[in-house]
mmCIF file of C-alpha atoms in Angstrom:
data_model
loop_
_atom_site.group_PDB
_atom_site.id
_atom_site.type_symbol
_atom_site.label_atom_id
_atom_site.label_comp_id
_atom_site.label_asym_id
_atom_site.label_seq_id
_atom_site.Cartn_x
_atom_site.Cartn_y
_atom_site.Cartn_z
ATOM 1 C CA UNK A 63 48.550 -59.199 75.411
ATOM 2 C CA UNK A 64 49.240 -55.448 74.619
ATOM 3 C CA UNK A 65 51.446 -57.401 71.058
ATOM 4 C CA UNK A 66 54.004 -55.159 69.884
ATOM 5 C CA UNK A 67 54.387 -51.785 71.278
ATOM 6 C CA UNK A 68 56.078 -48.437 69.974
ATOM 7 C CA UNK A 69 57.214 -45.420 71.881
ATOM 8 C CA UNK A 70 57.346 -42.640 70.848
ATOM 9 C CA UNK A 71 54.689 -42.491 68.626
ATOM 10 C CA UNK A 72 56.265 -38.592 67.156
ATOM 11 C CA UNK A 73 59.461 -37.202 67.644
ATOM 12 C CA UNK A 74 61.005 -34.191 66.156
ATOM 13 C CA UNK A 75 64.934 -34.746 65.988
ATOM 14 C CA UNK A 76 67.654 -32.034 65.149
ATOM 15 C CA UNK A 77 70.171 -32.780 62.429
ATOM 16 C CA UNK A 78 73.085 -34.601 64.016
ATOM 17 C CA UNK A 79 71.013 -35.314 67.299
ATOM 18 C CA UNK A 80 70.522 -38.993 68.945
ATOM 19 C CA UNK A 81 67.665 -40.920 69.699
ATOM 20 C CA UNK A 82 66.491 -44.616 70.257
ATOM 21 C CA UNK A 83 63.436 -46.062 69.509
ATOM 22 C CA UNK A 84 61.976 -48.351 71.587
ATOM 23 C CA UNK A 85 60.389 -51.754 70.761
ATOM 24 C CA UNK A 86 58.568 -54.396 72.954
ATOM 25 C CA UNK A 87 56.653 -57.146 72.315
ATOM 26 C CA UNK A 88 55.047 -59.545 74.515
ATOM 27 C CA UNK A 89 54.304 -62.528 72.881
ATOM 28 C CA UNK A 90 57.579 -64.698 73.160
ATOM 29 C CA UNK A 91 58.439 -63.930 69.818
ATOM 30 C CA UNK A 92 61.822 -64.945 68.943
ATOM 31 C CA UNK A 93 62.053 -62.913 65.492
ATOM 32 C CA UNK A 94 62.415 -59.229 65.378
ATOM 33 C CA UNK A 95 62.174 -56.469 63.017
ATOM 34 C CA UNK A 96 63.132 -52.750 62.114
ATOM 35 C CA UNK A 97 60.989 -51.317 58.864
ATOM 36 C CA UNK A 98 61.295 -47.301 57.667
ATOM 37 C CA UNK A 99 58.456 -46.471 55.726
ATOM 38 C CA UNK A 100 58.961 -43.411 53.475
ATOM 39 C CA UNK A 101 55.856 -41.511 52.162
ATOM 40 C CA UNK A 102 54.239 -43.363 49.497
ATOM 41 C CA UNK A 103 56.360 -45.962 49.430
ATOM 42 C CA UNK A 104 56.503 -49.718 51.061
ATOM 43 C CA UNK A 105 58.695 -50.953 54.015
ATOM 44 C CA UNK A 106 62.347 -51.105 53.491
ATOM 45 C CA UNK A 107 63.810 -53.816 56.119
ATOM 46 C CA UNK A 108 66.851 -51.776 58.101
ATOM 47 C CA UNK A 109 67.140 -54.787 60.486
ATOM 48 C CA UNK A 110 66.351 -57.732 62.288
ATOM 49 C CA UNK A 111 66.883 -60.307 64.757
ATOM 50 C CA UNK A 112 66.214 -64.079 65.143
ATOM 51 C CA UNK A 113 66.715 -64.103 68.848
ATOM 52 C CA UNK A 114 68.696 -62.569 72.010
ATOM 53 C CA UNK A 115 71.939 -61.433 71.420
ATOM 54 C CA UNK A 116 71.519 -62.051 67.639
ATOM 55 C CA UNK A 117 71.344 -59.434 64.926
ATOM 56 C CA UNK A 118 71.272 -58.587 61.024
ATOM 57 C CA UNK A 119 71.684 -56.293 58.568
ATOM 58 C CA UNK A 120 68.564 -55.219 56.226
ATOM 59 C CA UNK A 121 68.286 -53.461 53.029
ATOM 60 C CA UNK A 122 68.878 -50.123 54.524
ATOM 61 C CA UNK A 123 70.974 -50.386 57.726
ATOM 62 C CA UNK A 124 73.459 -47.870 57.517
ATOM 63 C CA UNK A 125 73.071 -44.778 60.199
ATOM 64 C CA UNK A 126 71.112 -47.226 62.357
ATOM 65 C CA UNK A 127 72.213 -49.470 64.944
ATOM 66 C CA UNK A 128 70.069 -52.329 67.129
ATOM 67 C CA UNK A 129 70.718 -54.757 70.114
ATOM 68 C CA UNK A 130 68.523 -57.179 71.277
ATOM 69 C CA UNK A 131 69.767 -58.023 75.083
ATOM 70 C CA UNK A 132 66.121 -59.503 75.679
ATOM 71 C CA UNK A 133 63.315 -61.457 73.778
ATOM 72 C CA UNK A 134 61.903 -58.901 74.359
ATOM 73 C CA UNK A 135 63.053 -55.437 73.472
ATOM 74 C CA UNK A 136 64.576 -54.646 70.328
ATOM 75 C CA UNK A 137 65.619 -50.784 70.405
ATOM 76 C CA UNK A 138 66.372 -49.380 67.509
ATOM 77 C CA UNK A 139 69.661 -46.554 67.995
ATOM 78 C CA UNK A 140 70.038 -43.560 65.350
ATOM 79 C CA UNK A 141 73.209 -41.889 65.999
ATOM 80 C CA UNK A 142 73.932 -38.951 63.939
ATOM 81 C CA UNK A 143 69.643 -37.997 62.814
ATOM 82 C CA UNK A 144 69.559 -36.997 58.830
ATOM 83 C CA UNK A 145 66.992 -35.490 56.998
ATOM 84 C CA UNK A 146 67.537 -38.155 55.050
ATOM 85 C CA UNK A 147 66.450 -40.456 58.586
ATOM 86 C CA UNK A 148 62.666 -38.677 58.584
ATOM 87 C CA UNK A 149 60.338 -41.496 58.186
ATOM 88 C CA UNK A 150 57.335 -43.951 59.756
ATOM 89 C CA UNK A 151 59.952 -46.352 61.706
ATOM 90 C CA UNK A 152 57.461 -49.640 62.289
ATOM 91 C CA UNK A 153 58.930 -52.356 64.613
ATOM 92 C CA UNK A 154 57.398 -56.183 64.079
ATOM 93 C CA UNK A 155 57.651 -60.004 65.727
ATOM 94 C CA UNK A 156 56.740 -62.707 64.756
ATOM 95 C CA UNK A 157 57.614 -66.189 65.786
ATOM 96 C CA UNK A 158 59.436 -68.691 63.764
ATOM 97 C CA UNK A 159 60.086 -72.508 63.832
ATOM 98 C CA UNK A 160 60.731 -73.509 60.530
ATOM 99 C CA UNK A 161 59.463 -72.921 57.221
ATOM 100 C CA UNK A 162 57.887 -69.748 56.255
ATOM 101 C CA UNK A 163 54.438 -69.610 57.362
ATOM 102 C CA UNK A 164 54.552 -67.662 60.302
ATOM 103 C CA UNK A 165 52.718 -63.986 60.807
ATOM 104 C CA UNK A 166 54.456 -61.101 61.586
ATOM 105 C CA UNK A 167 52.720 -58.662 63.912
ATOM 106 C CA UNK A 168 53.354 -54.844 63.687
ATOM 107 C CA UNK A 169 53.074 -51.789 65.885
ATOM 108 C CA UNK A 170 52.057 -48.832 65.371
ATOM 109 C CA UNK A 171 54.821 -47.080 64.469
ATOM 110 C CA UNK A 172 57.210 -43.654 65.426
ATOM 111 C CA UNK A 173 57.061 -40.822 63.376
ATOM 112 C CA UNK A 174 60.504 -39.287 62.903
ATOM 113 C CA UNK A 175 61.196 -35.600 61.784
ATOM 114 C CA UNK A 176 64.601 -34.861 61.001
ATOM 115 C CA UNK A 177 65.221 -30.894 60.539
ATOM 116 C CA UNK B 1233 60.993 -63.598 48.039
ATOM 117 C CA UNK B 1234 59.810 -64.771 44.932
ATOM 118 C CA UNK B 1235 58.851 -61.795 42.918
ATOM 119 C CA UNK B 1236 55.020 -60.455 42.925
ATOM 120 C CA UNK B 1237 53.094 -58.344 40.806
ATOM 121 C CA UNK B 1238 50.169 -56.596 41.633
ATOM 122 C CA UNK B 1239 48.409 -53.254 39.937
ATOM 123 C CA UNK B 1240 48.970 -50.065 41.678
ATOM 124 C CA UNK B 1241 45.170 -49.110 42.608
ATOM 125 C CA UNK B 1242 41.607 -50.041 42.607
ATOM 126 C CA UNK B 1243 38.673 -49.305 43.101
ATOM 127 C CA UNK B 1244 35.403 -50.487 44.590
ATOM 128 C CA UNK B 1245 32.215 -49.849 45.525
ATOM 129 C CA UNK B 1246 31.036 -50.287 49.157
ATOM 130 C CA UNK B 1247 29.095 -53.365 49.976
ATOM 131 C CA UNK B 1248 30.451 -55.048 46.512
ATOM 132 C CA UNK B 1249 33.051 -58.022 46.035
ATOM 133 C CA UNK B 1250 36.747 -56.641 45.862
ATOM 134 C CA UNK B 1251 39.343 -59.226 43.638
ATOM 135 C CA UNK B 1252 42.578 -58.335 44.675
ATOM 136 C CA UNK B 1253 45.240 -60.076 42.421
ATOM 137 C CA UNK B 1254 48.591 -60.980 42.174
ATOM 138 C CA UNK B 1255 50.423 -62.974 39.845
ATOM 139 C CA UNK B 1256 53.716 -64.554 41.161
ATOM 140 C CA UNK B 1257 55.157 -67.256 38.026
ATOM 141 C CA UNK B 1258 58.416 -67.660 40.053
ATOM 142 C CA UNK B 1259 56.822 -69.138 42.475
ATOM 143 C CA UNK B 1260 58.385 -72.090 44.026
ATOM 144 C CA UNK B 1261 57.017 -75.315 45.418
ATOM 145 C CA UNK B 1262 57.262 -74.749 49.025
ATOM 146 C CA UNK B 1263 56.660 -71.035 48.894
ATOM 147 C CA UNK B 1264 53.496 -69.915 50.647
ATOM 148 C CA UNK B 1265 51.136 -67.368 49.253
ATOM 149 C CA UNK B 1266 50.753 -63.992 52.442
ATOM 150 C CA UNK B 1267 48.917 -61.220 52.399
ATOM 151 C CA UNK B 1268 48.723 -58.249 54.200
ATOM 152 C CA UNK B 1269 47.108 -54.915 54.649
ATOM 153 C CA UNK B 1270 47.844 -51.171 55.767
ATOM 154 C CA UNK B 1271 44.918 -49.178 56.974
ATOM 155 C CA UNK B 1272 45.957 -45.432 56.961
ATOM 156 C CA UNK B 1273 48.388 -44.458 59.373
ATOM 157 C CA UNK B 1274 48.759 -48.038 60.938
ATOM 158 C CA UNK B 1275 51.185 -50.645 60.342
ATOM 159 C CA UNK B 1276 50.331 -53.615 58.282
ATOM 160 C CA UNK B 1277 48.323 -56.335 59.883
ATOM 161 C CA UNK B 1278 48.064 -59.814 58.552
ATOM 162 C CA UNK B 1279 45.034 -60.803 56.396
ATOM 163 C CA UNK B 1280 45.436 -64.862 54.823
ATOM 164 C CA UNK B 1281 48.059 -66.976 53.843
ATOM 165 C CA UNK B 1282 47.768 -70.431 51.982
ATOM 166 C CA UNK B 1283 50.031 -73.033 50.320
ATOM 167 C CA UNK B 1284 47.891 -74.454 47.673
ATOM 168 C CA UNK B 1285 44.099 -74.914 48.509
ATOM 169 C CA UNK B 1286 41.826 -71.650 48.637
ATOM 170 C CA UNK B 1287 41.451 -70.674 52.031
ATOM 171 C CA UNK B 1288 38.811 -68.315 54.110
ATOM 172 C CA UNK B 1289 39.385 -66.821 57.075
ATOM 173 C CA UNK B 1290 37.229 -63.910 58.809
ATOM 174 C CA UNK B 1291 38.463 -61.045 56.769
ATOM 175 C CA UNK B 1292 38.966 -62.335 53.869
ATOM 176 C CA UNK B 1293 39.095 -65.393 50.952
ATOM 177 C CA UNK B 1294 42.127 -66.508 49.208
ATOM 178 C CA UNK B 1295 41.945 -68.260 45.563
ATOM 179 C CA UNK B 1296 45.252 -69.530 44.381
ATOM 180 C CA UNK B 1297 45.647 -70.916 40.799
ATOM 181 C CA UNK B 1298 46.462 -74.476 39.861
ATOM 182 C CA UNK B 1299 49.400 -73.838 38.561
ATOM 183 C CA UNK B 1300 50.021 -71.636 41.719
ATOM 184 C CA UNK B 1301 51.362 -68.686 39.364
ATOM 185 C CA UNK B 1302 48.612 -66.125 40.400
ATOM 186 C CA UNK B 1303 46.268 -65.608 43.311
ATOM 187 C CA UNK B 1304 43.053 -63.701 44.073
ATOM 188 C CA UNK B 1305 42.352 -62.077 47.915
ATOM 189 C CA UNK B 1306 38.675 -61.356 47.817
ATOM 190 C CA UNK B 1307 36.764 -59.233 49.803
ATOM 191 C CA UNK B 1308 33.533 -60.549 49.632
ATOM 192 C CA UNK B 1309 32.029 -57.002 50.789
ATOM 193 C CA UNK B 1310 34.060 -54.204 50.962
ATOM 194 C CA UNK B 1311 33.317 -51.552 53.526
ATOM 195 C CA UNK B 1312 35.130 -48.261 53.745
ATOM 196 C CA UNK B 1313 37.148 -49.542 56.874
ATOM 197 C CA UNK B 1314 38.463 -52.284 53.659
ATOM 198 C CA UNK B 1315 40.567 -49.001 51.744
ATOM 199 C CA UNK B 1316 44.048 -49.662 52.452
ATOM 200 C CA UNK B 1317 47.068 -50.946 50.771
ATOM 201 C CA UNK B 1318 47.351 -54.447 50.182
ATOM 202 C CA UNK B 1319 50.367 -56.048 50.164
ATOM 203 C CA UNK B 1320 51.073 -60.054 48.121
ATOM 204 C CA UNK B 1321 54.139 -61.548 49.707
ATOM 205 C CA UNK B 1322 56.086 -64.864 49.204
ATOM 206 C CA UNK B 1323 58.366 -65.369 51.826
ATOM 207 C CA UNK B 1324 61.247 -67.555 51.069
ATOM 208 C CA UNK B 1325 63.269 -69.594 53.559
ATOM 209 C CA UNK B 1326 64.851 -67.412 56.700
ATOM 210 C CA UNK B 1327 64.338 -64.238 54.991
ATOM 211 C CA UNK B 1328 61.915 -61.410 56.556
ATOM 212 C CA UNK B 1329 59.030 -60.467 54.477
ATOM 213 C CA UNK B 1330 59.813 -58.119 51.550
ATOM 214 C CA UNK B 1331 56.800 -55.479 51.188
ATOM 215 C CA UNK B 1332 56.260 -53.770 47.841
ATOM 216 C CA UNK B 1333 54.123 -51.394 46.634
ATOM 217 C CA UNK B 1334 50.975 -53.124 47.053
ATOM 218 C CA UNK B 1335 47.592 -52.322 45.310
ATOM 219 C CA UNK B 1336 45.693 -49.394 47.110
ATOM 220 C CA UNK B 1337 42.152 -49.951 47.436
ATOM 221 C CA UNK B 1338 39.798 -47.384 47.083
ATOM 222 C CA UNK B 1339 36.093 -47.750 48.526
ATOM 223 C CA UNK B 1340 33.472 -45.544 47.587
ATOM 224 C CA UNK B 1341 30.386 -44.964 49.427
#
């Protein structure tokens, strides 16, 4: 299993461009998530998803929008790029039945720039 | 999440028992006890969970308290691969996993 993969891994964005960041995971997972990880700090939860079709808001959604069309892919959509938006993105699974014991696996992660 | 608190840094030596700790008094009956970890430039990975027995796993030991209000992840020999931030999480009910600060582990050679 290749678990939860990331692309790009760097990206250099313009202020006011677009970009999506892609998310897979191959491990059936039915729960999805979007962290940003600012320097020095820990992961703030933009969003997440507890299967196809279904999506939530996190902490820190706003100037970010998701779908998830597939178990598997969960892209993650940045409309109008910010400085503000220049961060480690880090995508995650995990899967969930009930109760709250289940791991979360993370990829690597997409470094953003926003200039 | 119940509400964790765990000291900003430490520091070990390498090849010496690390005591990670965390005290958590909000703690609810049913909440489990995670932990995870952030090499440098990775994302976290999962180290040990448990409920209310101490648990081992290959990476690492978990001590919880009787009363359940604080645990201890221990490293029983810290290598330099071991620095990272360490994160102490109670997940409650459908909610994702809240990450803090965590404690930053230092390992000196």
């Amino acid at each position: 299993n290749a678990g939860v993969t990331q692309t790009p891994k760097f990206r250099i964005l313009k202020i006011g461009q677009s970009m999506t960041l892609q998310c897979a995971q191959d491990m059936n997972h039915n729960y999805m998530y979007w962290y940003r990880q600012d320097p020095g700090m820990g992961l703030k939860l933009i969003y997440y998803s507890v299967g196809a079709g279904i999506t939530d808001k996190g902490e820190v959604p706003n100037g970010y929008n998701v779908s998830r069309s597939t178990t598997e892919d969960f892209p993650l959509r940045l409309e109008l790029a910010a400085p503000s938006q220049t961060s480690v993105y880090f995508c995650a699974s995990s899967y969930r039945a009930s109760g709250n014991r289940e791991t979360q696996y993370f990829g690597p992660g997409t470094r953003l720039l926003v200039l | 999440d119940a509400k964790t608190t765990q000291p900003n840094s430490m520091e070990s030596n390498e090849e010496e028992p690390v005591h990670l700790p965390c005290n958590h008094s909000t703690i609810s009956g049913t909440d489990y006890i995670h932990w995870y970890r952030q090499l440098p430039s990775q994302g976290p990975e999962y180290v040990i969970h448990g409920l209310t027995s101490n648990v081992n796993n290959r990476m690492a030991s978990l001590a919880i308290a009787e009363d359940r209000k604080s645990s201890t992840l221990i490293l029983h020999r810290a290598t330099l691969r071991d620095a990272a931030v360490y994160y102490c999480i109670l997940p409650s009910g459908n909610t994702p996993l809240v990450f803090g600060k965590g404690t930053r582990l230092s390992v000196i050679a």
